[in-house]
mmCIF file of C-alpha atoms in Angstrom:
data_model
loop_
_atom_site.group_PDB
_atom_site.id
_atom_site.type_symbol
_atom_site.label_atom_id
_atom_site.label_comp_id
_atom_site.label_asym_id
_atom_site.label_seq_id
_atom_site.Cartn_x
_atom_site.Cartn_y
_atom_site.Cartn_z
ATOM 1 C CA UNK Z 1 -0.001 -0.018 0.005
ATOM 2 C CA UNK Z 2 1.341 3.426 -0.895
ATOM 3 C CA UNK Z 3 2.271 5.981 1.772
ATOM 4 C CA UNK Z 4 -0.493 8.201 0.459
ATOM 5 C CA UNK Z 5 -3.118 5.485 0.859
ATOM 6 C CA UNK Z 6 -1.884 4.861 4.422
ATOM 7 C CA UNK Z 7 -2.116 8.573 5.228
ATOM 8 C CA UNK Z 8 -5.647 8.741 3.901
ATOM 9 C CA UNK Z 9 -6.728 6.004 6.301
ATOM 10 C CA UNK Z 10 -5.770 8.027 9.373
ATOM 11 C CA UNK Z 11 -8.432 9.519 11.628
ATOM 12 C CA UNK Z 12 -9.903 12.866 10.555
ATOM 13 C CA UNK Z 13 -8.065 14.837 13.306
ATOM 14 C CA UNK Z 14 -4.780 13.637 11.864
ATOM 15 C CA UNK Z 15 -5.834 14.265 8.249
ATOM 16 C CA UNK Z 16 -6.518 17.876 9.191
ATOM 17 C CA UNK Z 17 -2.888 18.229 10.262
ATOM 18 C CA UNK Z 18 -1.672 16.567 7.039
ATOM 19 C CA UNK Z 19 -3.658 19.229 5.119
ATOM 20 C CA UNK Z 20 -1.556 21.955 6.745
ATOM 21 C CA UNK Z 21 1.619 21.143 4.855
ATOM 22 C CA UNK Z 22 0.228 21.107 1.328
ATOM 23 C CA UNK Z 23 0.334 24.416 -0.544
ATOM 24 C CA UNK Z 24 0.935 25.838 -4.013
ATOM 25 C CA UNK Z 25 4.529 24.555 -4.043
ATOM 26 C CA UNK Z 26 3.354 21.019 -3.296
ATOM 27 C CA UNK Z 27 -0.364 20.757 -4.072
ATOM 28 C CA UNK Z 28 -2.395 17.909 -2.623
ATOM 29 C CA UNK Z 29 -3.882 17.227 -6.049
ATOM 30 C CA UNK Z 30 -0.454 16.214 -7.363
ATOM 31 C CA UNK Z 31 0.257 14.072 -4.307
ATOM 32 C CA UNK Z 32 -3.078 12.305 -4.738
ATOM 33 C CA UNK Z 33 -3.022 11.808 -8.505
ATOM 34 C CA UNK Z 34 0.600 10.759 -8.787
ATOM 35 C CA UNK Z 35 1.085 8.980 -5.425
ATOM 36 C CA UNK Z 36 2.606 5.787 -6.759
ATOM 37 C CA UNK Z 37 4.915 7.519 -9.218
ATOM 38 C CA UNK Z 38 6.020 10.148 -6.689
ATOM 39 C CA UNK Z 39 6.878 7.558 -4.073
ATOM 40 C CA UNK Z 40 9.116 5.646 -6.478
ATOM 41 C CA UNK Z 41 11.341 8.627 -7.328
ATOM 42 C CA UNK Z 42 14.554 9.601 -5.525
ATOM 43 C CA UNK Z 43 13.574 13.148 -4.530
ATOM 44 C CA UNK Z 44 16.238 13.406 -1.851
ATOM 45 C CA UNK Z 45 19.092 12.804 -4.310
ATOM 46 C CA UNK Z 46 17.471 15.116 -6.863
ATOM 47 C CA UNK Z 47 17.173 17.894 -4.289
ATOM 48 C CA UNK Z 48 20.978 17.971 -4.091
ATOM 49 C CA UNK Z 49 21.739 17.457 -7.783
ATOM 50 C CA UNK Z 50 20.683 20.070 -10.357
ATOM 51 C CA UNK Z 51 20.762 17.681 -13.324
ATOM 52 C CA UNK Z 52 18.714 15.034 -11.551
ATOM 53 C CA UNK Z 53 16.310 17.694 -10.350
ATOM 54 C CA UNK Z 54 15.774 18.906 -13.908
ATOM 55 C CA UNK Z 55 15.192 15.375 -15.204
ATOM 56 C CA UNK Z 56 12.849 14.505 -12.366
ATOM 57 C CA UNK Z 57 10.872 17.676 -12.824
ATOM 58 C CA UNK Z 58 10.538 17.023 -16.563
ATOM 59 C CA UNK Z 59 9.280 13.514 -15.786
ATOM 60 C CA UNK Z 60 6.853 14.984 -13.237
ATOM 61 C CA UNK Z 61 5.502 17.354 -15.882
ATOM 62 C CA UNK Z 62 5.072 14.421 -18.287
ATOM 63 C CA UNK Z 63 3.119 12.555 -15.609
ATOM 64 C CA UNK Z 64 1.071 15.684 -14.981
ATOM 65 C CA UNK Z 65 0.357 16.073 -18.706
ATOM 66 C CA UNK Z 66 -0.845 12.457 -18.805
ATOM 67 C CA UNK Z 67 -3.248 13.191 -15.942
ATOM 68 C CA UNK Z 68 -4.358 16.392 -17.637
ATOM 69 C CA UNK Z 69 -5.173 14.436 -20.780
ATOM 70 C CA UNK Z 70 -7.166 11.898 -18.737
ATOM 71 C CA UNK Z 71 -9.221 14.497 -16.859
ATOM 72 C CA UNK Z 72 -9.771 16.483 -20.070
ATOM 73 C CA UNK Z 73 -11.611 13.458 -21.478
ATOM 74 C CA UNK Z 74 -13.724 13.389 -18.317
ATOM 75 C CA UNK Z 75 -14.439 17.123 -18.773
ATOM 76 C CA UNK Z 76 -13.649 17.839 -15.121
ATOM 77 C CA UNK Z 77 -13.288 21.627 -15.524
ATOM 78 C CA UNK Z 78 -12.152 22.343 -11.949
ATOM 79 C CA UNK Z 79 -9.452 19.680 -11.989
ATOM 80 C CA UNK Z 80 -8.309 20.713 -15.463
ATOM 81 C CA UNK Z 81 -7.974 24.312 -14.237
ATOM 82 C CA UNK Z 82 -6.093 23.231 -11.108
ATOM 83 C CA UNK Z 83 -3.706 20.953 -13.011
ATOM 84 C CA UNK Z 84 -2.869 23.720 -15.521
ATOM 85 C CA UNK Z 85 -2.235 26.148 -12.614
ATOM 86 C CA UNK Z 86 -0.076 23.587 -10.826
ATOM 87 C CA UNK Z 87 1.912 22.935 -13.997
ATOM 88 C CA UNK Z 88 2.772 26.642 -14.207
ATOM 89 C CA UNK Z 89 3.885 26.729 -10.570
ATOM 90 C CA UNK Z 90 6.054 23.644 -10.975
ATOM 91 C CA UNK Z 91 7.735 25.047 -14.088
ATOM 92 C CA UNK Z 92 8.434 28.392 -12.399
ATOM 93 C CA UNK Z 93 10.470 27.017 -9.508
ATOM 94 C CA UNK Z 94 12.032 23.653 -10.381
ATOM 95 C CA UNK Z 95 14.550 23.519 -7.530
ATOM 96 C CA UNK Z 96 11.950 24.542 -4.939
ATOM 97 C CA UNK Z 97 9.542 21.949 -6.345
ATOM 98 C CA UNK Z 98 12.050 19.126 -5.978
ATOM 99 C CA UNK Z 99 13.013 20.208 -2.450
ATOM 100 C CA UNK Z 100 9.324 20.410 -1.490
ATOM 101 C CA UNK Z 101 8.598 16.918 -2.789
ATOM 102 C CA UNK Z 102 11.609 15.538 -0.937
ATOM 103 C CA UNK Z 103 10.661 17.273 2.292
ATOM 104 C CA UNK Z 104 7.012 16.331 2.151
ATOM 105 C CA UNK Z 105 7.728 12.683 1.430
ATOM 106 C CA UNK Z 106 10.124 12.532 4.359
ATOM 107 C CA UNK Z 107 7.515 14.200 6.563
ATOM 108 C CA UNK Z 108 4.907 11.636 5.382
ATOM 109 C CA UNK Z 109 7.228 8.781 6.304
ATOM 110 C CA UNK Z 110 8.055 10.286 9.694
ATOM 111 C CA UNK Z 111 4.463 11.107 10.538
ATOM 112 C CA UNK Z 112 3.156 7.718 9.590
ATOM 113 C CA UNK Z 113 5.937 5.832 11.442
ATOM 114 C CA UNK Z 114 5.472 7.956 14.565
ATOM 115 C CA UNK Z 115 1.704 7.572 14.405
ATOM 116 C CA UNK Z 116 1.827 3.796 14.024
ATOM 117 C CA UNK Z 117 4.570 3.211 16.581
ATOM 118 C CA UNK Z 118 3.500 5.523 19.392
ATOM 119 C CA UNK Z 119 -0.163 6.132 18.696
ATOM 120 C CA UNK Z 120 0.477 9.883 18.912
ATOM 121 C CA UNK Z 121 0.645 12.521 16.239
ATOM 122 C CA UNK Z 122 3.754 14.751 15.946
ATOM 123 C CA UNK Z 123 3.231 18.486 15.577
ATOM 124 C CA UNK Z 124 3.466 19.553 11.952
ATOM 125 C CA UNK Z 125 4.977 22.961 11.205
ATOM 126 C CA UNK Z 126 4.717 24.378 7.684
#
């Protein structure tokens, strides 16, 4: 089961805290739509390597375009609008985008492991 699926199964009070660390630099729509793909990329290495960051971002944009094509067929106007907006944000700040993905995935791992091992929820600071 993906990290994202595990996070979604948490109690609502914990999901509200998860919501706090998603923003325009790392939109929840992207995390949701591309969960499996995102979790199989090496964001940490890319965050410290300009060439890898560029390649990873280009691959992310390809994945996003695939999703955009899919939702365009479904005529989901709101999601189409959001995906186009997100694409512009991702293109504008590639290094920030890669660092955000890396940081958010590490936070997801830490939160889930702390939650399952101790039964408590760590404080999340954006």
